[in-house]
Short mmCIF file of C-alpha atoms in Angstrom, two decimals:
data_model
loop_
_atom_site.label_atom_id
_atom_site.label_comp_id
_atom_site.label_asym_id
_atom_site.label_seq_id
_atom_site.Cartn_x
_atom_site.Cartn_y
_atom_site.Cartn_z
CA UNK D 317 125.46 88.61 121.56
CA UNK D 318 121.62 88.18 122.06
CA UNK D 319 118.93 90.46 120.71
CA UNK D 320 117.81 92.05 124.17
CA UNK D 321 121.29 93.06 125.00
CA UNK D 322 122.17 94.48 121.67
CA UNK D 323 119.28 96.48 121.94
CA UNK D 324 120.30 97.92 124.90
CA UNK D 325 124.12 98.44 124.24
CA UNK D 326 122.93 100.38 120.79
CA UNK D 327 120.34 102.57 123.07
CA UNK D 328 123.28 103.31 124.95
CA UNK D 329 125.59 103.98 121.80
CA UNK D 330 123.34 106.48 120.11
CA UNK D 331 122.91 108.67 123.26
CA UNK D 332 126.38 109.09 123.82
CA UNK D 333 126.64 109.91 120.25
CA UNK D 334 123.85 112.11 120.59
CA UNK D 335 125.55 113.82 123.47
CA UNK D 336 129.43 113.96 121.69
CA UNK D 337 127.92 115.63 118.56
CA UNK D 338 129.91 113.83 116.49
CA UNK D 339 128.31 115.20 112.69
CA UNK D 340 129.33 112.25 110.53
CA UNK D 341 128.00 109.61 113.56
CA UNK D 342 124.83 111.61 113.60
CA UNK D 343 124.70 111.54 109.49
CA UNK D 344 124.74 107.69 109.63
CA UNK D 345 122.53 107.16 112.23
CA UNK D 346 119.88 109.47 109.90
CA UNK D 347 120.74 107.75 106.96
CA UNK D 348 120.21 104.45 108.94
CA UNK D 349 117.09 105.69 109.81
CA UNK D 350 115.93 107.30 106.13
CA UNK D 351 116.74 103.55 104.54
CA UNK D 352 115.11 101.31 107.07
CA UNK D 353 111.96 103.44 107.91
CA UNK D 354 110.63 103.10 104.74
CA UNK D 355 111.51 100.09 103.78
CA UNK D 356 109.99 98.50 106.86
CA UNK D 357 106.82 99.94 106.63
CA UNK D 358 106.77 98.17 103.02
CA UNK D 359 107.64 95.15 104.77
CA UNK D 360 105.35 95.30 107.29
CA UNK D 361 102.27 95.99 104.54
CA UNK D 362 103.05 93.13 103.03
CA UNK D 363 104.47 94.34 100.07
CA UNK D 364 108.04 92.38 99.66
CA UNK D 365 108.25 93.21 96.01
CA UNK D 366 108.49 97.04 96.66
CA UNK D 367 111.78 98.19 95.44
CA UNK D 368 112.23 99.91 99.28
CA UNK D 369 111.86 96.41 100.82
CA UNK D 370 113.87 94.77 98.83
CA UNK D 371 116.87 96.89 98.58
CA UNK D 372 117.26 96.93 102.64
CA UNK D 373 116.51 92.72 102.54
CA UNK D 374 119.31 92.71 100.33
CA UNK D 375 121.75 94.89 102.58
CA UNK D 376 121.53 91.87 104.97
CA UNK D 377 121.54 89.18 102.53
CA UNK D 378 117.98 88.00 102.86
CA UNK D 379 116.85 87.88 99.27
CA UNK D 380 119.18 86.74 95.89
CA UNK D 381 120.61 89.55 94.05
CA UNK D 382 118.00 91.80 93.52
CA UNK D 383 118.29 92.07 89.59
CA UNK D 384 114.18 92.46 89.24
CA UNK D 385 114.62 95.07 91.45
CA UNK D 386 117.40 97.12 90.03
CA UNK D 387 115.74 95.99 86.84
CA UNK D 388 112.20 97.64 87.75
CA UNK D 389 113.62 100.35 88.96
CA UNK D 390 115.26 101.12 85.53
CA UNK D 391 112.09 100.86 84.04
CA UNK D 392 110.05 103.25 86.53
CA UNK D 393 112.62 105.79 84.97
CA UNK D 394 111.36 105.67 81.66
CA UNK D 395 107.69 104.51 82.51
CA UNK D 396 106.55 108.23 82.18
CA UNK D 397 107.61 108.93 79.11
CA UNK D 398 106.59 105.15 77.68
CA UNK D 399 103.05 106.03 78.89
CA UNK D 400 102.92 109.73 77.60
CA UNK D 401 103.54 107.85 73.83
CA UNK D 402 100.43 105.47 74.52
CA UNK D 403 102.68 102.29 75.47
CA UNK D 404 103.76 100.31 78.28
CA UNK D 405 106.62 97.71 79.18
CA UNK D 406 106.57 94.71 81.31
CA UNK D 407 109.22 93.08 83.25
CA UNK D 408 108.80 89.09 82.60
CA UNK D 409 112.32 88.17 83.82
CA UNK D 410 115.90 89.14 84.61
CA UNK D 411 118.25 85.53 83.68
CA UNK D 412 122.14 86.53 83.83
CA UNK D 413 122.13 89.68 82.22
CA UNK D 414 119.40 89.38 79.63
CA UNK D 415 116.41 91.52 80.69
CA UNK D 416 113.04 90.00 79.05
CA UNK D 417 110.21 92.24 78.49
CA UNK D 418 107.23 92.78 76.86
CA UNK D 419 106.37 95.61 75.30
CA UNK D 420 102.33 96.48 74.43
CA UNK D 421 100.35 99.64 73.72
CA UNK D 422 100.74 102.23 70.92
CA UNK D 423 104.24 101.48 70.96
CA UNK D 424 103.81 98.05 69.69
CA UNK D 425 102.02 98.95 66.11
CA UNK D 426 104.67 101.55 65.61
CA UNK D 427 108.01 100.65 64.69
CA UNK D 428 110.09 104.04 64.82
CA UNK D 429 108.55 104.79 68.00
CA UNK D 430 108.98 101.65 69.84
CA UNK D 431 112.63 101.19 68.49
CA UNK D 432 112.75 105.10 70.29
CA UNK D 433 111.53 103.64 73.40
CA UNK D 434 113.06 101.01 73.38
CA UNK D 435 116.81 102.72 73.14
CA UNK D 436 115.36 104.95 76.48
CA UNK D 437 114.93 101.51 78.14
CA UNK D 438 118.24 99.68 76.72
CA UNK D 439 119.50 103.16 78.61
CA UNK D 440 118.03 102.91 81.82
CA UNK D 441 118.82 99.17 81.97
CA UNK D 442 122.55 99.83 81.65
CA UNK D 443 122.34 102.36 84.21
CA UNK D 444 120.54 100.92 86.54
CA UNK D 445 121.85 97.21 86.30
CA UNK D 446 125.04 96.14 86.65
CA UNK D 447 125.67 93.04 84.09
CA UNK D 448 122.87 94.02 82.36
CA UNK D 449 123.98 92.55 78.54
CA UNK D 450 120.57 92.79 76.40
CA UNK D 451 117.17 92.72 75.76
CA UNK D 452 114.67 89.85 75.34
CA UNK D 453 111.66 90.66 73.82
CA UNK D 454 108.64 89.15 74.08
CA UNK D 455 105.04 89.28 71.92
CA UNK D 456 101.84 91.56 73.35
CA UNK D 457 99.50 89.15 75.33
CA UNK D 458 97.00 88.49 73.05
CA UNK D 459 93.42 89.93 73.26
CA UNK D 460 89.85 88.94 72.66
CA UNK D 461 89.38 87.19 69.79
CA UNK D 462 93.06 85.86 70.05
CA UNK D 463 94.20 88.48 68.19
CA UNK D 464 97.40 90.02 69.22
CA UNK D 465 97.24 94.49 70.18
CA UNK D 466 97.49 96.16 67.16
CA UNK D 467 97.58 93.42 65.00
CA UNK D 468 95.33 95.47 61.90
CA UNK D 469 98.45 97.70 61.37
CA UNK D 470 100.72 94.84 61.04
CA UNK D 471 103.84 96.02 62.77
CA UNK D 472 107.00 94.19 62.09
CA UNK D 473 108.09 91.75 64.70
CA UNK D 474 108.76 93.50 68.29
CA UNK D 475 112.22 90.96 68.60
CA UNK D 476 113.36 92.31 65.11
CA UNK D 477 113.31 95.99 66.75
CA UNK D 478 114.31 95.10 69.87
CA UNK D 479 117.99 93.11 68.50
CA UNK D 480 120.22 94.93 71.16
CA UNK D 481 124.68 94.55 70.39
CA UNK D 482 125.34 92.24 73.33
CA UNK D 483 128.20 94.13 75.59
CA UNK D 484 129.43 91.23 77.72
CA UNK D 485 130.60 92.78 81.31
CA UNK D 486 134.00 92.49 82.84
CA UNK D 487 135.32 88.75 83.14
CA UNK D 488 134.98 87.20 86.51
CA UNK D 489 133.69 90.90 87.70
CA UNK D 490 131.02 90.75 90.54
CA UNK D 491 129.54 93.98 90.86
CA UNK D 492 128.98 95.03 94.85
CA UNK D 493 125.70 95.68 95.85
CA UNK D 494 124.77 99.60 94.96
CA UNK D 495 124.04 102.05 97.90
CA UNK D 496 121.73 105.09 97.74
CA UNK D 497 123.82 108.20 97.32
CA UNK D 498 122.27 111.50 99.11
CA UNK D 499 122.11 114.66 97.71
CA UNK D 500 121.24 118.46 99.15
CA UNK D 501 118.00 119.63 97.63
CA UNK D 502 116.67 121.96 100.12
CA UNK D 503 116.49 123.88 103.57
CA UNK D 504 113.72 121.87 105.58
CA UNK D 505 112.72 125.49 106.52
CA UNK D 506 111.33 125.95 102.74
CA UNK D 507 108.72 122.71 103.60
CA UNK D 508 106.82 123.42 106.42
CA UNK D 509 104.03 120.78 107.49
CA UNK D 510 101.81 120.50 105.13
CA UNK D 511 103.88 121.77 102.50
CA UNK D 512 105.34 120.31 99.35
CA UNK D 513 108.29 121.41 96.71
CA UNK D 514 109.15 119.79 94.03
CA UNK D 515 113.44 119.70 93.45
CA UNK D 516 115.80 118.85 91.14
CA UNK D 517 118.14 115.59 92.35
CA UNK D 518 121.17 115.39 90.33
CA UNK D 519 118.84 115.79 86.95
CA UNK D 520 116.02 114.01 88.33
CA UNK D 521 112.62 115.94 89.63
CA UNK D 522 111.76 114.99 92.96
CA UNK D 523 108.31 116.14 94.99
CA UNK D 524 108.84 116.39 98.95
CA UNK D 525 106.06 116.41 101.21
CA UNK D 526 106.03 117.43 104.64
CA UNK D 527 103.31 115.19 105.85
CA UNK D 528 102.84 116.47 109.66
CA UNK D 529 106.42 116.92 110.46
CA UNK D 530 107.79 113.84 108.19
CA UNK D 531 109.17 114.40 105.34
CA UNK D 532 108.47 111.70 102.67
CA UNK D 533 109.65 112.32 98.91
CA UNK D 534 108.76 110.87 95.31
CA UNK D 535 109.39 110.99 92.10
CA UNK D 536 107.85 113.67 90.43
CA UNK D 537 105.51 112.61 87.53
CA UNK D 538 101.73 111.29 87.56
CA UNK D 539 102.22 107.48 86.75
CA UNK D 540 99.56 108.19 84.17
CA UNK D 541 101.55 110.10 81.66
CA UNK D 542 104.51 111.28 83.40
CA UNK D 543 103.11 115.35 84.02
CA UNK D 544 104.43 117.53 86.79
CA UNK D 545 102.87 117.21 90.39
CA UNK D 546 103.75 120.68 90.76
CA UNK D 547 100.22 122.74 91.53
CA UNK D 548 98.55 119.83 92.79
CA UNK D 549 96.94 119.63 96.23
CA UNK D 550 98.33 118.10 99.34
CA UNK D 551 96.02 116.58 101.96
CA UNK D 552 97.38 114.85 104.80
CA UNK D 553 99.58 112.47 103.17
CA UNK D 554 97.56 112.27 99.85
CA UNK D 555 98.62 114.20 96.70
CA UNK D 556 96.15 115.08 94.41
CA UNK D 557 97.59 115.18 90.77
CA UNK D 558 96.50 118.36 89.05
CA UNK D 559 95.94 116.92 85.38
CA UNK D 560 93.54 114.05 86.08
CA UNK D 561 92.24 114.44 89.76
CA UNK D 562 94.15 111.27 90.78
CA UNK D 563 95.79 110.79 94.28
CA UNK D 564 98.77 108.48 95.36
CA UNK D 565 99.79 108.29 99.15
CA UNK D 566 103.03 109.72 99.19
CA UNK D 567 104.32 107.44 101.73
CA UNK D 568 103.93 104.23 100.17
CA UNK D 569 103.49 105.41 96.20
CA UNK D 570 100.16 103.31 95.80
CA UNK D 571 97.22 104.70 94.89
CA UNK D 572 94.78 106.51 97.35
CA UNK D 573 91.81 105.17 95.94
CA UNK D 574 92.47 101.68 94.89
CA UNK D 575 95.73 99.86 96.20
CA UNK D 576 95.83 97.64 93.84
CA UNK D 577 96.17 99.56 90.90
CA UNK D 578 100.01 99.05 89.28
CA UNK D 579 100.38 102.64 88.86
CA UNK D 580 102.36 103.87 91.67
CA UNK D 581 104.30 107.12 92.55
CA UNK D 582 108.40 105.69 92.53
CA UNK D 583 109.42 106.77 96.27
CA UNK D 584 112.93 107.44 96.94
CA UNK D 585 114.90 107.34 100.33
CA UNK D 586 115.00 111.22 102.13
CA UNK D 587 116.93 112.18 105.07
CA UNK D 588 117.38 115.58 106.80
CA UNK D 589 120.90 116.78 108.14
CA UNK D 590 121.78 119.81 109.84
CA UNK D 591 118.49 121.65 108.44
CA UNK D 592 119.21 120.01 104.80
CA UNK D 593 116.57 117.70 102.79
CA UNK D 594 118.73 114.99 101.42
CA UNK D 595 117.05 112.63 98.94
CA UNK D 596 118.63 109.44 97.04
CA UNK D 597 118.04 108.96 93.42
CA UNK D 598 121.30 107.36 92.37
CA UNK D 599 123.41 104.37 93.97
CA UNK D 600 126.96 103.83 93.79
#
């Protein structure tokens, strides 16, 4: 079938959907829609490395398994909290199921706190990533004067904290590609235009922002050190975080002043259905 007329047979499809009423037709064609929409406009910025993107070029088999992506997602979890303790974490590489990253900051001259962190990431990583097996640690880039961060305090060796029990996954088992899962977290009635709420999504806080009739939803947490958006300031699309006066664009994450800053707002797949806000932290 050619492109023109299975553009026109779906047109036709959907409106006699449309018309039937048929609830869990309807559902699909939203959650279509709440999956592709976002992910295209990451596509169409340019931005192919963008979780979003990646996850819907990998529904039709246009990129390899996206283990850097599952993989960076597991570490946006914990990024927060990382950052609140003065540290961050790098993903270098995903190679079978050993995860290499680098760990730098506070965390690296402390060694009870970065073997802390490092058990939240180990965490994430198995939750995140199927066939995840361990962690590869790498040294802090080194600094002027070729010294490496931290060095004065003399930590011991980040790969002697970071010696994870390797838990080999089932033999010959090839894990299917995860899906979002959707879950109720309010009455679009409660987010009027202009309007934001932050929810709770199966343990995980979530802001929504009705951003002149679309609804467009993030993870809740300035990527500065992790504090509540709650009580900051909506304008147009822009949230303005209430601890440091910092804005992201809720639609894409990035920040509203400088794009090319790494810190980003994590934004996760909404979709509304029969008056209900449905976001998608999970996959299954």
């Amino acid at each position: 079938m050619d492109f023109g007329t299975a553009v026109a047979e779906l047109g036709a499809l959907v409106e006699t959907l449309e018309r039937e009423g048929d609830e869990r037709a309807l559902l699909l064609l939203e959650l279509v829609d709440a999956i592709h929409r976002p992910a295209l406009a990451r596509i169409l910025d340019g931005d192919l490395d963008d979780p979003t993107a990646q996850t819907l070029l990998a529904m039709y088999d246009l990129v390899d398994v996206d283990d850097h992506v599952l993989a960076e997602e597991a570490l946006d979890s914990v990024r927060p909290y990382i950052e609140s303790h003065g540290g961050h974490v790098e993903l270098l590489d995903v190679v079978g199921g050993e995860v290499h990253l680098r760990l730098g900051g506070a965390c690296d001259g402390c060694a009870g706190s970065t073997l802390t962190l490092t058990r939240g990431i180990e965490e994430a990583l198995r939750e995140h990533l199927p066939g995840y097996e361990r962690i590869v640690a790498h040294p802090p880039e080194p600094v002027a004067g070729g010294l490496p961060m931290a060095a004065a305090q003399e930590p011991p060796p980040i790969t002697e904290l970071l010696q994870i029990q390797l838990i080999r996954p089932d033999s010959g088992a090839v894990a299917s590609l995860p899906r979002p899962v959707f879950a109720a977290v309010a009455s679009l009635e409660e987010l009027p235009p202009g309007a934001m709420q932050v929810v709770d999504a199966d343990g995980t806080a979530v802001l929504l922002a009705n951003v002149g009739g679309e609804v467009y939803a993030v993870r809740d947490g300035c990527p500065l050190d992790g504090r509540t958006l709650a009580g900051g300031k909506l304008s147009g699309s822009v949230v303005v975080c209430p601890w440091h006066n910092c804005s992201f664009d809720v639609r894409s994450g990035r920040s509203a002043e400088d794009e090319q800053l790494p810190q980003r707002l994590g934004v996760v797949p909404v979709a509304v259905q029969d008056g209900l806000l449905k976001v998608a932290v999970n996959v299954a």
